Amino acid sequence: MPFSELFDNEFKQRNRGHFSAIVRVAFADGKVSPEEKDFLDKLASRLEISEEEYTEILKNPLKYPINPPYLYSQRLERLYDLGRMIHVDHHLGDQQEVMLTRMGLALGFTPGNVNYIIRKALSLIDKKVDLDTFLFEMENMNK
């Protein structure tokens, strides 16, 4: 196996795990709304999830391991990516904050501060800040 395929395979595996975690969040209340389904369709495309993998993950999201971010900065990076995906065309409408809050909890943000973090994240994403600015603002929001 060529060296470059190791990174490609690891990247795809991480994306499948990431997508699987989001599917688990979407199914947490026992149903998936049409808006959430549209979001999952678009997310699968962006994460380069094949049709077969997509169907398989929807059937059994527990099959793929979740690679939860350990570091706070990594959680913020994933939040930034997810926030931008959710916010890019407002296809979740009023549900974007609810969905992102559920994902924030799944990423490991505490229930006591997740709403504050999500509101701040969405306000920064509204301003179309880059990742570095996002990380700086989020890490220093209490100062």
PDB file of N, CA, C and O in Angstrom, residues 76-137:
ATOM      1  N   LEU A  76     -13.608  22.592  18.960  1.00  0.00           N
ATOM      2  CA  LEU A  76     -13.982  23.866  18.339  1.00  0.00           C
ATOM      3  C   LEU A  76     -13.840  23.807  16.819  1.00  0.00           C
ATOM      4  O   LEU A  76     -14.674  24.354  16.100  1.00  0.00           O
ATOM      5  N   GLU A  77     -12.800  23.142  16.335  1.00  0.00           N
ATOM      6  CA  GLU A  77     -12.624  23.006  14.884  1.00  0.00           C
ATOM      7  C   GLU A  77     -13.778  22.229  14.268  1.00  0.00           C
ATOM      8  O   GLU A  77     -14.304  22.606  13.219  1.00  0.00           O
ATOM      9  N   ARG A  78     -14.194  21.147  14.912  1.00  0.00           N
ATOM     10  CA  ARG A  78     -15.331  20.375  14.397  1.00  0.00           C
ATOM     11  C   ARG A  78     -16.616  21.191  14.469  1.00  0.00           C
ATOM     12  O   ARG A  78     -17.443  21.136  13.567  1.00  0.00           O
ATOM     13  N   LEU A  79     -16.761  21.943  15.548  1.00  0.00           N
ATOM     14  CA  LEU A  79     -17.933  22.806  15.681  1.00  0.00           C
ATOM     15  C   LEU A  79     -17.965  23.838  14.568  1.00  0.00           C
ATOM     16  O   LEU A  79     -19.012  24.106  13.981  1.00  0.00           O
ATOM     17  N   TYR A  80     -16.815  24.385  14.243  1.00  0.00           N
ATOM     18  CA  TYR A  80     -16.706  25.361  13.152  1.00  0.00           C
ATOM     19  C   TYR A  80     -17.133  24.721  11.831  1.00  0.00           C
ATOM     20  O   TYR A  80     -17.937  25.284  11.088  1.00  0.00           O
ATOM     21  N   ASP A  81     -16.600  23.538  11.546  1.00  0.00           N
ATOM     22  CA  ASP A  81     -16.956  22.831  10.302  1.00  0.00           C
ATOM     23  C   ASP A  81     -18.445  22.527  10.249  1.00  0.00           C
ATOM     24  O   ASP A  81     -19.106  22.782   9.236  1.00  0.00           O
ATOM     25  N   LEU A  82     -18.978  21.982  11.335  1.00  0.00           N
ATOM     26  CA  LEU A  82     -20.399  21.638  11.369  1.00  0.00           C
ATOM     27  C   LEU A  82     -21.269  22.892  11.277  1.00  0.00           C
ATOM     28  O   LEU A  82     -22.261  22.906  10.549  1.00  0.00           O
ATOM     29  N   GLY A  83     -20.884  23.913  11.995  1.00  0.00           N
ATOM     30  CA  GLY A  83     -21.638  25.165  11.957  1.00  0.00           C
ATOM     31  C   GLY A  83     -21.695  25.755  10.566  1.00  0.00           C
ATOM     32  O   GLY A  83     -22.749  26.215  10.112  1.00  0.00           O
ATOM     33  N   ARG A  84     -20.573  25.726   9.875  1.00  0.00           N
ATOM     34  CA  ARG A  84     -20.545  26.255   8.506  1.00  0.00           C
ATOM     35  C   ARG A  84     -21.397  25.406   7.576  1.00  0.00           C
ATOM     36  O   ARG A  84     -22.083  25.928   6.702  1.00  0.00           O
ATOM     37  N   MET A  85     -21.371  24.079   7.751  1.00  0.00           N
ATOM     38  CA  MET A  85     -22.184  23.210   6.907  1.00  0.00           C
ATOM     39  C   MET A  85     -23.668  23.439   7.149  1.00  0.00           C
ATOM     40  O   MET A  85     -24.458  23.470   6.207  1.00  0.00           O
ATOM     41  N   ILE A  86     -24.040  23.575   8.409  1.00  0.00           N
ATOM     42  CA  ILE A  86     -25.444  23.790   8.747  1.00  0.00           C
ATOM     43  C   ILE A  86     -25.899  25.164   8.266  1.00  0.00           C
ATOM     44  O   ILE A  86     -27.003  25.332   7.776  1.00  0.00           O
ATOM     45  N   HIS A  87     -25.026  26.128   8.404  1.00  0.00           N
ATOM     46  CA  HIS A  87     -25.393  27.519   8.153  1.00  0.00           C
ATOM     47  C   HIS A  87     -25.286  27.942   6.691  1.00  0.00           C
ATOM     48  O   HIS A  87     -25.893  28.926   6.286  1.00  0.00           O
ATOM     49  N   VAL A  88     -24.563  27.196   5.888  1.00  0.00           N
ATOM     50  CA  VAL A  88     -24.212  27.638   4.540  1.00  0.00           C
ATOM     51  C   VAL A  88     -25.415  28.028   3.682  1.00  0.00           C
ATOM     52  O   VAL A  88     -25.384  29.019   2.984  1.00  0.00           O
ATOM     53  N   ASP A  89     -26.482  27.261   3.749  1.00  0.00           N
ATOM     54  CA  ASP A  89     -27.644  27.633   2.942  1.00  0.00           C
ATOM     55  C   ASP A  89     -28.933  27.649   3.755  1.00  0.00           C
ATOM     56  O   ASP A  89     -30.023  27.644   3.202  1.00  0.00           O
ATOM     57  N   HIS A  90     -28.784  27.696   5.055  1.00  0.00           N
ATOM     58  CA  HIS A  90     -29.931  27.789   5.974  1.00  0.00           C
ATOM     59  C   HIS A  90     -30.994  26.725   5.709  1.00  0.00           C
ATOM     60  O   HIS A  90     -32.171  26.961   5.919  1.00  0.00           O
ATOM     61  N   HIS A  91     -30.576  25.541   5.227  1.00  0.00           N
ATOM     62  CA  HIS A  91     -31.577  24.531   4.901  1.00  0.00           C
ATOM     63  C   HIS A  91     -32.220  23.905   6.131  1.00  0.00           C
ATOM     64  O   HIS A  91     -33.230  23.233   5.999  1.00  0.00           O
ATOM     65  N   LEU A  92     -31.693  24.142   7.322  1.00  0.00           N
ATOM     66  CA  LEU A  92     -32.357  23.654   8.522  1.00  0.00           C
ATOM     67  C   LEU A  92     -33.274  24.714   9.125  1.00  0.00           C
ATOM     68  O   LEU A  92     -34.004  24.443  10.067  1.00  0.00           O
ATOM     69  N   GLY A  93     -33.207  25.909   8.596  1.00  0.00           N
ATOM     70  CA  GLY A  93     -34.081  26.974   9.072  1.00  0.00           C
ATOM     71  C   GLY A  93     -33.941  27.203  10.557  1.00  0.00           C
ATOM     72  O   GLY A  93     -32.839  27.324  11.085  1.00  0.00           O
ATOM     73  N   ASP A  94     -35.073  27.235  11.251  1.00  0.00           N
ATOM     74  CA  ASP A  94     -35.086  27.486  12.690  1.00  0.00           C
ATOM     75  C   ASP A  94     -34.441  26.349  13.481  1.00  0.00           C
ATOM     76  O   ASP A  94     -34.101  26.526  14.645  1.00  0.00           O
ATOM     77  N   GLN A  95     -34.295  25.199  12.857  1.00  0.00           N
ATOM     78  CA  GLN A  95     -33.736  24.036  13.545  1.00  0.00           C
ATOM     79  C   GLN A  95     -32.211  24.037  13.596  1.00  0.00           C
ATOM     80  O   GLN A  95     -31.622  23.184  14.252  1.00  0.00           O
ATOM     81  N   GLN A  96     -31.546  24.988  12.916  1.00  0.00           N
ATOM     82  CA  GLN A  96     -30.084  24.937  12.863  1.00  0.00           C
ATOM     83  C   GLN A  96     -29.455  25.056  14.250  1.00  0.00           C
ATOM     84  O   GLN A  96     -28.507  24.340  14.556  1.00  0.00           O
ATOM     85  N   GLU A  97     -29.995  25.908  15.106  1.00  0.00           N
ATOM     86  CA  GLU A  97     -29.433  26.048  16.443  1.00  0.00           C
ATOM     87  C   GLU A  97     -29.700  24.798  17.280  1.00  0.00           C
ATOM     88  O   GLU A  97     -28.829  24.344  18.016  1.00  0.00           O
ATOM     89  N   VAL A  98     -30.883  24.221  17.136  1.00  0.00           N
ATOM     90  CA  VAL A  98     -31.217  23.001  17.877  1.00  0.00           C
ATOM     91  C   VAL A  98     -30.297  21.859  17.451  1.00  0.00           C
ATOM     92  O   VAL A  98     -29.733  21.153  18.290  1.00  0.00           O
ATOM     93  N   MET A  99     -30.144  21.685  16.152  1.00  0.00           N
ATOM     94  CA  MET A  99     -29.294  20.612  15.628  1.00  0.00           C
ATOM     95  C   MET A  99     -27.844  20.811  16.061  1.00  0.00           C
ATOM     96  O   MET A  99     -27.179  19.877  16.497  1.00  0.00           O
ATOM     97  N   LEU A 100     -27.363  22.039  15.963  1.00  0.00           N
ATOM     98  CA  LEU A 100     -25.976  22.315  16.338  1.00  0.00           C
ATOM     99  C   LEU A 100     -25.771  22.138  17.842  1.00  0.00           C
ATOM    100  O   LEU A 100     -24.711  21.687  18.270  1.00  0.00           O
ATOM    101  N   THR A 101     -26.773  22.449  18.632  1.00  0.00           N
ATOM    102  CA  THR A 101     -26.686  22.233  20.080  1.00  0.00           C
ATOM    103  C   THR A 101     -26.565  20.741  20.378  1.00  0.00           C
ATOM    104  O   THR A 101     -25.733  20.328  21.198  1.00  0.00           O
ATOM    105  N   ARG A 102     -27.371  19.936  19.712  1.00  0.00           N
ATOM    106  CA  ARG A 102     -27.282  18.484  19.895  1.00  0.00           C
ATOM    107  C   ARG A 102     -25.906  17.971  19.489  1.00  0.00           C
ATOM    108  O   ARG A 102     -25.322  17.111  20.160  1.00  0.00           O
ATOM    109  N   MET A 103     -25.377  18.503  18.406  1.00  0.00           N
ATOM    110  CA  MET A 103     -24.044  18.091  17.965  1.00  0.00           C
ATOM    111  C   MET A 103     -22.979  18.579  18.933  1.00  0.00           C
ATOM    112  O   MET A 103     -21.987  17.887  19.175  1.00  0.00           O
ATOM    113  N   GLY A 104     -23.177  19.773  19.476  1.00  0.00           N
ATOM    114  CA  GLY A 104     -22.235  20.307  20.464  1.00  0.00           C
ATOM    115  C   GLY A 104     -22.153  19.416  21.695  1.00  0.00           C
ATOM    116  O   GLY A 104     -21.065  19.161  22.221  1.00  0.00           O
ATOM    117  N   LEU A 105     -23.297  18.937  22.136  1.00  0.00           N
ATOM    118  CA  LEU A 105     -23.307  18.004  23.270  1.00  0.00           C
ATOM    119  C   LEU A 105     -22.584  16.712  22.910  1.00  0.00           C
ATOM    120  O   LEU A 105     -21.828  16.164  23.718  1.00  0.00           O
ATOM    121  N   ALA A 106     -22.803  16.222  21.689  1.00  0.00           N
ATOM    122  CA  ALA A 106     -22.137  14.999  21.234  1.00  0.00           C
ATOM    123  C   ALA A 106     -20.626  15.201  21.117  1.00  0.00           C
ATOM    124  O   ALA A 106     -19.855  14.260  21.311  1.00  0.00           O
ATOM    125  N   LEU A 107     -20.212  16.422  20.828  1.00  0.00           N
ATOM    126  CA  LEU A 107     -18.775  16.717  20.736  1.00  0.00           C
ATOM    127  C   LEU A 107     -18.117  16.808  22.109  1.00  0.00           C
ATOM    128  O   LEU A 107     -16.902  16.797  22.210  1.00  0.00           O
ATOM    129  N   GLY A 108     -18.916  16.929  23.156  1.00  0.00           N
ATOM    130  CA  GLY A 108     -18.355  16.954  24.499  1.00  0.00           C
ATOM    131  C   GLY A 108     -18.466  18.283  25.223  1.00  0.00           C
ATOM    132  O   GLY A 108     -17.918  18.434  26.311  1.00  0.00           O
ATOM    133  N   PHE A 109     -19.178  19.243  24.645  1.00  0.00           N
ATOM    134  CA  PHE A 109     -19.410  20.488  25.367  1.00  0.00           C
ATOM    135  C   PHE A 109     -20.437  20.201  26.460  1.00  0.00           C
ATOM    136  O   PHE A 109     -21.356  19.409  26.265  1.00  0.00           O
ATOM    137  N   THR A 110     -20.295  20.838  27.595  1.00  0.00           N
ATOM    138  CA  THR A 110     -21.163  20.534  28.727  1.00  0.00           C
ATOM    139  C   THR A 110     -22.550  21.151  28.566  1.00  0.00           C
ATOM    140  O   THR A 110     -22.689  22.228  27.962  1.00  0.00           O
ATOM    141  N   PRO A 111     -23.560  20.487  29.122  1.00  0.00           N
ATOM    142  CA  PRO A 111     -24.920  21.023  29.025  1.00  0.00           C
ATOM    143  C   PRO A 111     -25.061  22.422  29.631  1.00  0.00           C
ATOM    144  O   PRO A 111     -25.880  23.209  29.177  1.00  0.00           O
ATOM    145  N   GLY A 112     -24.237  22.734  30.609  1.00  0.00           N
ATOM    146  CA  GLY A 112     -24.323  24.030  31.257  1.00  0.00           C
ATOM    147  C   GLY A 112     -23.883  25.201  30.390  1.00  0.00           C
ATOM    148  O   GLY A 112     -24.323  26.330  30.600  1.00  0.00           O
ATOM    149  N   ASN A 113     -23.001  24.931  29.417  1.00  0.00           N
ATOM    150  CA  ASN A 113     -22.515  26.044  28.598  1.00  0.00           C
ATOM    151  C   ASN A 113     -22.702  25.850  27.100  1.00  0.00           C
ATOM    152  O   ASN A 113     -22.313  26.704  26.316  1.00  0.00           O
ATOM    153  N   VAL A 114     -23.310  24.754  26.690  1.00  0.00           N
ATOM    154  CA  VAL A 114     -23.426  24.471  25.263  1.00  0.00           C
ATOM    155  C   VAL A 114     -24.249  25.528  24.526  1.00  0.00           C
ATOM    156  O   VAL A 114     -23.902  25.923  23.412  1.00  0.00           O
ATOM    157  N   ASN A 115     -25.331  26.022  25.131  1.00  0.00           N
ATOM    158  CA  ASN A 115     -26.149  27.033  24.453  1.00  0.00           C
ATOM    159  C   ASN A 115     -25.367  28.316  24.211  1.00  0.00           C
ATOM    160  O   ASN A 115     -25.459  28.916  23.138  1.00  0.00           O
ATOM    161  N   TYR A 116     -24.597  28.724  25.199  1.00  0.00           N
ATOM    162  CA  TYR A 116     -23.763  29.920  25.069  1.00  0.00           C
ATOM    163  C   TYR A 116     -22.722  29.725  23.966  1.00  0.00           C
ATOM    164  O   TYR A 116     -22.516  30.605  23.128  1.00  0.00           O
ATOM    165  N   ILE A 117     -22.088  28.562  23.953  1.00  0.00           N
ATOM    166  CA  ILE A 117     -21.063  28.260  22.944  1.00  0.00           C
ATOM    167  C   ILE A 117     -21.672  28.256  21.547  1.00  0.00           C
ATOM    168  O   ILE A 117     -21.105  28.819  20.613  1.00  0.00           O
ATOM    169  N   ILE A 118     -22.828  27.646  21.388  1.00  0.00           N
ATOM    170  CA  ILE A 118     -23.467  27.554  20.069  1.00  0.00           C
ATOM    171  C   ILE A 118     -23.894  28.932  19.578  1.00  0.00           C
ATOM    172  O   ILE A 118     -23.696  29.274  18.412  1.00  0.00           O
ATOM    173  N   ARG A 119     -24.477  29.746  20.458  1.00  0.00           N
ATOM    174  CA  ARG A 119     -24.868  31.112  20.046  1.00  0.00           C
ATOM    175  C   ARG A 119     -23.656  31.912  19.597  1.00  0.00           C
ATOM    176  O   ARG A 119     -23.703  32.610  18.589  1.00  0.00           O
ATOM    177  N   LYS A 120     -22.563  31.810  20.352  1.00  0.00           N
ATOM    178  CA  LYS A 120     -21.335  32.530  19.989  1.00  0.00           C
ATOM    179  C   LYS A 120     -20.798  31.995  18.663  1.00  0.00           C
ATOM    180  O   LYS A 120     -20.402  32.767  17.776  1.00  0.00           O
ATOM    181  N   ALA A 121     -20.786  30.689  18.499  1.00  0.00           N
ATOM    182  CA  ALA A 121     -20.280  30.078  17.264  1.00  0.00           C
ATOM    183  C   ALA A 121     -21.098  30.534  16.063  1.00  0.00           C
ATOM    184  O   ALA A 121     -20.545  30.926  15.032  1.00  0.00           O
ATOM    185  N   LEU A 122     -22.426  30.503  16.193  1.00  0.00           N
ATOM    186  CA  LEU A 122     -23.274  30.921  15.074  1.00  0.00           C
ATOM    187  C   LEU A 122     -23.109  32.403  14.758  1.00  0.00           C
ATOM    188  O   LEU A 122     -23.150  32.796  13.594  1.00  0.00           O
ATOM    189  N   SER A 123     -22.898  33.223  15.786  1.00  0.00           N
ATOM    190  CA  SER A 123     -22.693  34.649  15.515  1.00  0.00           C
ATOM    191  C   SER A 123     -21.391  34.876  14.750  1.00  0.00           C
ATOM    192  O   SER A 123     -21.328  35.718  13.855  1.00  0.00           O
ATOM    193  N   LEU A 124     -20.365  34.111  15.066  1.00  0.00           N
ATOM    194  CA  LEU A 124     -19.088  34.229  14.338  1.00  0.00           C
ATOM    195  C   LEU A 124     -19.223  33.690  12.912  1.00  0.00           C
ATOM    196  O   LEU A 124     -18.676  34.266  11.973  1.00  0.00           O
ATOM    197  N   ILE A 125     -19.946  32.605  12.764  1.00  0.00           N
ATOM    198  CA  ILE A 125     -20.147  32.020  11.438  1.00  0.00           C
ATOM    199  C   ILE A 125     -20.975  32.963  10.573  1.00  0.00           C
ATOM    200  O   ILE A 125     -20.728  33.096   9.376  1.00  0.00           O
ATOM    201  N   ASP A 126     -21.950  33.651  11.186  1.00  0.00           N
ATOM    202  CA  ASP A 126     -22.726  34.678  10.467  1.00  0.00           C
ATOM    203  C   ASP A 126     -21.818  35.758   9.889  1.00  0.00           C
ATOM    204  O   ASP A 126     -22.072  36.283   8.811  1.00  0.00           O
ATOM    205  N   LYS A 127     -20.759  36.061  10.632  1.00  0.00           N
ATOM    206  CA  LYS A 127     -19.810  37.100  10.198  1.00  0.00           C
ATOM    207  C   LYS A 127     -18.793  36.565   9.195  1.00  0.00           C
ATOM    208  O   LYS A 127     -17.933  37.311   8.734  1.00  0.00           O
ATOM    209  N   LYS A 128     -18.875  35.261   8.910  1.00  0.00           N
ATOM    210  CA  LYS A 128     -17.994  34.600   7.939  1.00  0.00           C
ATOM    211  C   LYS A 128     -16.505  34.712   8.316  1.00  0.00           C
ATOM    212  O   LYS A 128     -15.654  34.946   7.463  1.00  0.00           O
ATOM    213  N   VAL A 129     -16.217  34.528   9.610  1.00  0.00           N
ATOM    214  CA  VAL A 129     -14.833  34.577  10.051  1.00  0.00           C
ATOM    215  C   VAL A 129     -14.100  33.313   9.605  1.00  0.00           C
ATOM    216  O   VAL A 129     -14.718  32.274   9.383  1.00  0.00           O
ATOM    217  N   ASP A 130     -12.786  33.398   9.494  1.00  0.00           N
ATOM    218  CA  ASP A 130     -11.990  32.218   9.152  1.00  0.00           C
ATOM    219  C   ASP A 130     -11.761  31.375  10.402  1.00  0.00           C
ATOM    220  O   ASP A 130     -12.122  31.775  11.519  1.00  0.00           O
ATOM    221  N   LEU A 131     -11.169  30.211  10.218  1.00  0.00           N
ATOM    222  CA  LEU A 131     -10.987  29.271  11.323  1.00  0.00           C
ATOM    223  C   LEU A 131     -10.128  29.871  12.430  1.00  0.00           C
ATOM    224  O   LEU A 131     -10.449  29.734  13.610  1.00  0.00           O
ATOM    225  N   ASP A 132      -9.038  30.533  12.076  1.00  0.00           N
ATOM    226  CA  ASP A 132      -8.154  31.098  13.100  1.00  0.00           C
ATOM    227  C   ASP A 132      -8.876  32.129  13.961  1.00  0.00           C
ATOM    228  O   ASP A 132      -8.744  32.135  15.183  1.00  0.00           O
ATOM    229  N   THR A 133      -9.648  32.987  13.324  1.00  0.00           N
ATOM    230  CA  THR A 133     -10.410  33.995  14.069  1.00  0.00           C
ATOM    231  C   THR A 133     -11.460  33.316  14.939  1.00  0.00           C
ATOM    232  O   THR A 133     -11.653  33.694  16.102  1.00  0.00           O
ATOM    233  N   PHE A 134     -12.120  32.317  14.383  1.00  0.00           N
ATOM    234  CA  PHE A 134     -13.127  31.571  15.132  1.00  0.00           C
ATOM    235  C   PHE A 134     -12.514  30.967  16.392  1.00  0.00           C
ATOM    236  O   PHE A 134     -13.047  31.124  17.493  1.00  0.00           O
ATOM    237  N   LEU A 135     -11.389  30.271  16.227  1.00  0.00           N
ATOM    238  CA  LEU A 135     -10.737  29.631  17.372  1.00  0.00           C
ATOM    239  C   LEU A 135     -10.324  30.655  18.419  1.00  0.00           C
ATOM    240  O   LEU A 135     -10.534  30.459  19.620  1.00  0.00           O
ATOM    241  N   PHE A 136      -9.737  31.766  17.969  1.00  0.00           N
ATOM    242  CA  PHE A 136      -9.299  32.799  18.902  1.00  0.00           C
ATOM    243  C   PHE A 136     -10.490  33.357  19.684  1.00  0.00           C
ATOM    244  O   PHE A 136     -10.445  33.474  20.907  1.00  0.00           O
ATOM    245  N   GLU A 137     -11.555  33.705  18.970  1.00  0.00           N
ATOM    246  CA  GLU A 137     -12.728  34.288  19.618  1.00  0.00           C
ATOM    247  C   GLU A 137     -13.393  33.303  20.584  1.00  0.00           C
ATOM    248  O   GLU A 137     -13.823  33.681  21.666  1.00  0.00           O
TER     249      GLU A 137
END
